[in-house]
Amino acid sequence: MDVFAVNDEMINAFKNEGYLEPLQDDVMDEETARAFEQEYLQETTMAGGQIYSAPYVLDILALWVNEEWMREAGLTGIETEEDFYRFLAHDWGEGRYAYGGSWEKTYVYNELGELINLFGGDYFDWSNEKTRAAVRFSKECVDKGYTPKEQMIDQYEQMNQKFIDGKYGMVFMYTGGIKKYADAGVYGKDRIHMAPLPDLGGRHVTYIGTWQYALNKASQHKEAARRFMSYAVSREGNRLYAEMTNSIPARKDLLEEELHIIGYAEIRELLRSVEMEVRPIPANSMEYIETVGELFQKYMLEELDLDSYCEQMQELVDENIK
């Protein structure tokens, strides 16, 4: 294997293991590196001052709503706290839920962190009352029937299918979901579309992630691999790949160009209305993420009370990230 395609979770583990080649001398030289979000490069692709991966696709966590459901609830948008809770509390009838999630133990950390941001909490401080309010909100969604407890076994694939099938009114999903919704014939301003993040007393912050190329240290074709990766992250290569696959280019200098991508105008509008934030992922990424999910599920199932849950999350964060 010459080149790995990796996401944030994978590179945070791989870059510390010693089997990737650094890329900052050619593929991600100084000029090329300037075309990417600097905080993201620093926190995700780098270790020991070296760049170990080259991003080629950007994904942004967004709130998606079903416009038909909004009209049914008598709303024109879900921008305020009042709008948000009015949508949640509407009587949707049997088998329909205002809010759908992907709460499988290796996925829920995305939504959990996003809710903490929206409520104005601090992921690194689990004694913060706004952090605790975001957690209580998740439990309230189950207790009041806004969302089904059964989604604790659902990853994005299952959540998206239920959303497409009309079982959920809104979900948090990455922008990569546009193609899935478009292929299902449900994407558009009158059906499923992105919505501004509601004002719940926090910041309009959302998580981002990328897919990246990384070079195997054991590759027997390093020169060819570097040529491929250099083209993939060039302006031309990144633009062509984005248009071919209907994905967002990772280069920030392409984000204001007119690209032929489904939903691109809506994506650019989202980018103008939010702050982008890197997810807190340690080197032991999958072990950590799974533990976050296990603790969350124990709280949802009332195996842990709020205080115990927050205490254990604080310990987990302190041991692995701080």
Coordinates of N, CA, C and O in Angstrom, one line a residue, residues 212-313:
Q212 N -8.1 12.7 4.1 CA -6.7 13.1 3.8 C -6.0 12.0 3.1 O -6.3 10.8 3.3
Y213 N -4.9 12.3 2.4 CA -4.0 11.3 1.9 C -2.8 11.3 2.8 O -2.3 12.4 3.2
A214 N -2.3 10.1 3.1 CA -1.0 10.0 3.8 C -0.1 8.9 3.1 O -0.6 8.0 2.5
L215 N 1.2 9.1 3.2 CA 2.1 8.3 2.5 C 2.7 7.2 3.4 O 3.3 7.5 4.5
N216 N 2.6 6.0 3.0 CA 3.1 4.8 3.8 C 4.6 4.9 3.8 O 5.2 4.9 2.7
K217 N 5.3 4.8 4.9 CA 6.7 4.8 5.0 C 7.3 3.6 4.3 O 8.5 3.7 3.8
A218 N 6.6 2.5 4.2 CA 7.1 1.3 3.6 C 6.8 1.3 2.1 O 7.1 0.3 1.4
S219 N 6.3 2.3 1.5 CA 5.9 2.4 0.1 C 7.2 2.2 -0.8 O 8.3 2.7 -0.5
Q220 N 7.0 1.4 -1.9 CA 8.1 1.2 -2.8 C 8.0 2.2 -4.0 O 8.8 2.1 -4.9
H221 N 7.0 3.0 -4.0 CA 6.8 4.0 -5.1 C 6.5 5.4 -4.5 O 5.6 6.1 -4.9
K222 N 7.4 5.8 -3.7 CA 7.2 7.1 -3.0 C 7.2 8.3 -3.9 O 6.4 9.2 -3.7
E223 N 8.1 8.3 -4.9 CA 8.1 9.4 -5.8 C 6.8 9.6 -6.6 O 6.2 10.7 -6.7
A224 N 6.3 8.5 -7.1 CA 5.0 8.5 -7.8 C 3.9 8.9 -6.8 O 3.0 9.6 -7.2
A225 N 3.9 8.3 -5.6 CA 2.9 8.7 -4.6 C 2.9 10.1 -4.3 O 1.8 10.8 -4.2
R226 N 4.0 10.7 -4.2 CA 4.1 12.1 -3.9 C 3.6 13.0 -5.0 O 3.0 14.0 -4.8
R227 N 3.9 12.6 -6.3 CA 3.4 13.3 -7.4 C 1.8 13.3 -7.4 O 1.2 14.3 -7.7
F228 N 1.3 12.1 -7.1 CA -0.2 11.9 -7.1 C -0.8 12.8 -6.0 O -1.7 13.6 -6.3
M229 N -0.2 12.8 -4.8 CA -0.8 13.6 -3.7 C -0.6 15.1 -4.0 O -1.5 15.9 -3.7
S230 N 0.5 15.5 -4.6 CA 0.7 16.9 -4.9 C -0.3 17.4 -5.9 O -0.8 18.5 -5.7
Y231 N -0.7 16.6 -6.9 CA -1.7 17.0 -7.8 C -3.1 17.0 -7.1 O -3.9 17.9 -7.3
A232 N -3.3 16.0 -6.3 CA -4.6 15.9 -5.6 C -5.0 17.1 -4.7 O -6.1 17.5 -4.6
V233 N -3.9 17.7 -4.1 CA -4.2 18.9 -3.3 C -3.9 20.2 -3.9 O -3.9 21.3 -3.3
S234 N -3.5 20.2 -5.2 CA -3.4 21.4 -6.0 C -4.7 22.0 -6.2 O -5.8 21.4 -6.1
R235 N -4.8 23.3 -6.7 CA -6.0 24.0 -7.0 C -6.8 23.2 -8.0 O -8.0 22.9 -7.9
E236 N -6.1 22.8 -9.1 CA -6.8 22.1 -10.2 C -7.3 20.7 -9.7 O -8.4 20.3 -9.9
G237 N -6.4 20.0 -9.1 CA -6.7 18.6 -8.7 C -7.8 18.6 -7.6 O -8.8 17.8 -7.7
N238 N -7.8 19.5 -6.7 CA -8.8 19.5 -5.6 C -10.1 20.0 -6.2 O -11.2 19.4 -5.8
R239 N -10.1 20.9 -7.1 CA -11.4 21.4 -7.7 C -12.0 20.3 -8.6 O -13.2 20.0 -8.4
L240 N -11.2 19.6 -9.4 CA -11.8 18.5 -10.2 C -12.3 17.4 -9.4 O -13.4 16.8 -9.7
Y241 N -11.6 17.0 -8.4 CA -12.1 15.9 -7.5 C -13.4 16.3 -6.9 O -14.4 15.5 -6.8
A242 N -13.5 17.6 -6.4 CA -14.7 18.0 -5.7 C -15.9 18.0 -6.6 O -17.0 17.5 -6.3
E243 N -15.7 18.5 -7.9 CA -16.8 18.5 -8.8 C -17.2 17.1 -9.3 O -18.4 16.8 -9.5
M244 N -16.2 16.2 -9.4 CA -16.5 14.8 -9.8 C -17.3 14.1 -8.8 O -18.2 13.2 -9.1
T245 N -17.0 14.3 -7.5 CA -17.6 13.5 -6.4 C -18.7 14.3 -5.7 O -19.2 13.7 -4.7
N246 N -19.0 15.5 -6.1 CA -20.0 16.3 -5.3 C -19.6 16.4 -3.9 O -20.4 16.2 -3.0
S247 N -18.3 16.9 -3.6 CA -17.8 17.0 -2.3 C -17.2 18.4 -2.1 O -16.9 19.1 -3.1
I248 N -17.0 18.9 -0.9 CA -16.4 20.2 -0.7 C -14.9 20.1 -0.7 O -14.3 19.2 -0.1
P249 N -14.3 20.9 -1.5 CA -12.8 20.9 -1.5 C -12.2 21.3 -0.2 O -12.7 22.2 0.5
A250 N -11.1 20.7 0.2 CA -10.5 21.0 1.5 C -9.7 22.3 1.4 O -9.5 22.9 2.5
R251 N -9.3 22.7 0.2 CA -8.5 24.0 0.1 C -9.5 25.2 0.3 O -10.5 25.3 -0.4
K252 N -9.2 26.0 1.3 CA -10.1 27.2 1.6 C -10.0 28.2 0.5 O -11.0 29.0 0.4
D253 N -9.0 28.2 -0.3 CA -9.0 29.2 -1.4 C -9.9 28.8 -2.6 O -10.0 29.6 -3.5
L254 N -10.5 27.7 -2.5 CA -11.5 27.3 -3.5 C -12.9 27.5 -3.1 O -13.9 27.5 -3.9
L255 N -13.1 27.8 -1.8 CA -14.5 27.9 -1.2 C -15.3 29.0 -1.8 O -16.6 29.0 -1.6
E256 N -14.7 30.1 -2.3 CA -15.5 31.2 -2.9 C -15.6 31.1 -4.4 O -16.2 32.0 -5.0
E257 N -15.1 30.1 -5.0 CA -15.2 29.9 -6.4 C -16.6 29.3 -6.8 O -17.2 28.7 -6.0
E258 N -17.0 29.5 -8.0 CA -18.2 28.9 -8.5 C -17.9 27.5 -8.9 O -17.4 27.2 -10.0
L259 N -18.2 26.5 -8.1 CA -18.0 25.1 -8.4 C -19.3 24.4 -8.7 O -20.3 24.8 -8.2
H260 N -19.2 23.4 -9.6 CA -20.4 22.7 -10.0 C -20.6 21.5 -9.1 O -20.3 20.4 -9.4
I261 N -21.2 21.8 -7.9 CA -21.4 20.9 -6.8 C -22.8 21.0 -6.3 O -23.3 22.2 -6.1
I262 N -23.5 20.0 -6.1 CA -24.9 20.0 -5.6 C -24.9 20.7 -4.2 O -24.1 20.3 -3.4
G263 N -25.8 21.7 -4.1 CA -25.9 22.4 -2.8 C -24.8 23.3 -2.4 O -24.7 23.8 -1.3
Y264 N -23.9 23.7 -3.4 CA -22.7 24.4 -3.0 C -23.1 25.8 -2.5 O -22.4 26.3 -1.6
A265 N -24.1 26.5 -3.1 CA -24.5 27.8 -2.6 C -24.9 27.7 -1.2 O -24.6 28.6 -0.3
E266 N -25.6 26.7 -0.8 CA -26.1 26.5 0.5 C -25.0 26.2 1.5 O -24.9 26.7 2.6
I267 N -24.0 25.5 1.0 CA -22.8 25.2 1.8 C -22.0 26.5 2.1 O -21.6 26.7 3.3
R268 N -21.8 27.3 1.1 CA -21.1 28.6 1.3 C -21.8 29.5 2.3 O -21.2 30.2 3.1
E269 N -23.2 29.5 2.2 CA -24.0 30.3 3.1 C -23.8 29.8 4.6 O -23.6 30.6 5.5
L270 N -23.7 28.5 4.7 CA -23.4 27.9 6.0 C -22.1 28.3 6.6 O -21.9 28.7 7.7
L271 N -21.0 28.3 5.7 CA -19.7 28.7 6.1 C -19.6 30.1 6.6 O -18.8 30.4 7.5
R272 N -20.4 31.0 6.0 CA -20.4 32.4 6.4 C -21.1 32.6 7.7 O -20.9 33.6 8.4
S273 N -21.9 31.7 8.2 CA -22.7 31.9 9.4 C -22.2 31.2 10.6 O -22.8 31.3 11.7
V274 N -21.1 30.4 10.5 CA -20.6 29.6 11.6 C -19.1 29.8 11.8 O -18.4 30.2 10.8
E275 N -18.7 29.5 13.0 CA -17.2 29.3 13.2 C -16.9 27.8 13.1 O -17.7 27.0 13.6
M276 N -15.8 27.5 12.4 CA -15.5 26.1 12.3 C -14.5 25.7 13.4 O -13.6 26.4 13.8
E277 N -14.7 24.5 13.9 CA -13.9 24.0 15.1 C -13.4 22.6 14.8 O -14.2 21.8 14.3
V278 N -12.2 22.3 15.2 CA -11.6 21.0 15.1 C -12.1 20.1 16.3 O -12.2 20.6 17.4
R279 N -12.5 18.9 16.0 CA -13.0 18.0 17.0 C -11.8 17.6 17.9 O -10.7 17.4 17.5
P280 N -12.0 17.6 19.3 CA -11.0 17.1 20.2 C -10.8 15.6 20.1 O -11.6 14.8 20.7
I281 N -9.8 15.2 19.4 CA -9.6 13.7 19.2 C -8.1 13.4 19.6 O -7.2 13.9 19.0
P282 N -7.9 12.6 20.6 CA -6.5 12.2 21.1 C -5.9 11.1 20.2 O -6.5 10.6 19.3
A283 N -4.7 10.8 20.5 CA -3.9 9.8 19.7 C -4.6 8.4 19.8 O -4.6 7.7 18.8
N284 N -5.1 8.1 20.9 CA -5.9 6.8 21.0 C -7.3 7.0 20.6 O -8.3 6.7 21.4
S285 N -7.5 7.5 19.4 CA -8.8 8.0 18.9 C -10.0 7.1 19.1 O -11.0 7.5 19.7
M286 N -9.9 5.9 18.6 CA -11.1 5.0 18.5 C -11.4 4.5 19.9 O -12.6 4.4 20.3
E287 N -10.4 4.2 20.7 CA -10.6 3.8 22.1 C -11.3 4.9 22.9 O -12.3 4.7 23.6
Y288 N -10.8 6.1 22.7 CA -11.4 7.3 23.4 C -12.8 7.5 23.0 O -13.7 7.7 23.8
I289 N -13.1 7.6 21.6 CA -14.4 7.9 21.1 C -15.4 6.8 21.6 O -16.5 7.1 21.9
E290 N -15.0 5.6 21.6 CA -15.9 4.5 22.0 C -16.2 4.6 23.5 O -17.4 4.4 23.9
T291 N -15.3 5.0 24.3 CA -15.6 5.2 25.7 C -16.5 6.4 25.9 O -17.4 6.3 26.8
V292 N -16.3 7.5 25.2 CA -17.3 8.6 25.2 C -18.7 8.1 25.0 O -19.6 8.4 25.7
G293 N -18.8 7.2 23.9 CA -20.1 6.7 23.6 C -20.7 5.8 24.6 O -21.9 5.8 24.9
E294 N -19.9 5.0 25.2 CA -20.4 4.0 26.2 C -20.9 4.8 27.4 O -21.9 4.5 28.0
L295 N -20.1 5.8 27.9 CA -20.6 6.6 29.0 C -21.9 7.4 28.7 O -22.8 7.4 29.5
F296 N -22.0 7.9 27.5 CA -23.2 8.6 27.1 C -24.4 7.6 27.1 O -25.5 8.0 27.6
Q297 N -24.2 6.4 26.6 CA -25.3 5.5 26.6 C -25.7 5.1 28.0 O -26.9 4.8 28.3
K298 N -24.8 4.9 28.9 CA -25.1 4.6 30.2 C -25.9 5.6 30.9 O -26.8 5.4 31.7
Y299 N -25.6 6.9 30.6 CA -26.4 8.0 31.1 C -27.8 8.0 30.5 O -28.8 8.1 31.3
M300 N -27.9 7.7 29.2 CA -29.3 7.7 28.6 C -30.1 6.5 29.2 O -31.3 6.6 29.3
L301 N -29.4 5.4 29.5 CA -30.2 4.2 30.0 C -30.3 4.3 31.6 O -30.8 3.3 32.2
E302 N -29.9 5.4 32.2 CA -30.0 5.7 33.6 C -29.2 4.7 34.4 O -29.5 4.4 35.6
E303 N -28.1 4.2 33.8 CA -27.1 3.5 34.6 C -26.2 4.4 35.3 O -25.5 4.0 36.3
L304 N -26.1 5.7 34.9 CA -25.3 6.7 35.5 C -26.3 7.9 35.7 O -27.0 8.2 34.8
D305 N -26.2 8.6 36.9 CA -26.9 9.9 37.0 C -26.0 11.0 36.4 O -24.9 10.7 36.0
L306 N -26.5 12.2 36.3 CA -25.8 13.3 35.6 C -24.5 13.6 36.3 O -23.5 13.7 35.6
D307 N -24.5 13.6 37.6 CA -23.2 13.9 38.3 C -22.1 12.9 38.0 O -21.0 13.2 37.7
S308 N -22.5 11.6 38.1 CA -21.5 10.5 37.9 C -21.1 10.5 36.4 O -19.9 10.4 36.2
Y309 N -22.0 10.8 35.5 CA -21.6 10.8 34.1 C -20.6 12.0 33.9 O -19.6 11.8 33.2
C310 N -20.9 13.1 34.4 CA -20.0 14.3 34.1 C -18.7 14.1 34.8 O -17.6 14.5 34.3
E311 N -18.7 13.5 36.0 CA -17.4 13.2 36.7 C -16.5 12.3 35.8 O -15.3 12.5 35.7
Q312 N -17.1 11.2 35.3 CA -16.4 10.3 34.5 C -15.9 10.9 33.2 O -14.8 10.6 32.7
M313 N -16.7 11.7 32.6 CA -16.3 12.4 31.3 C -15.2 13.4 31.6 O -14.2 13.4 30.8

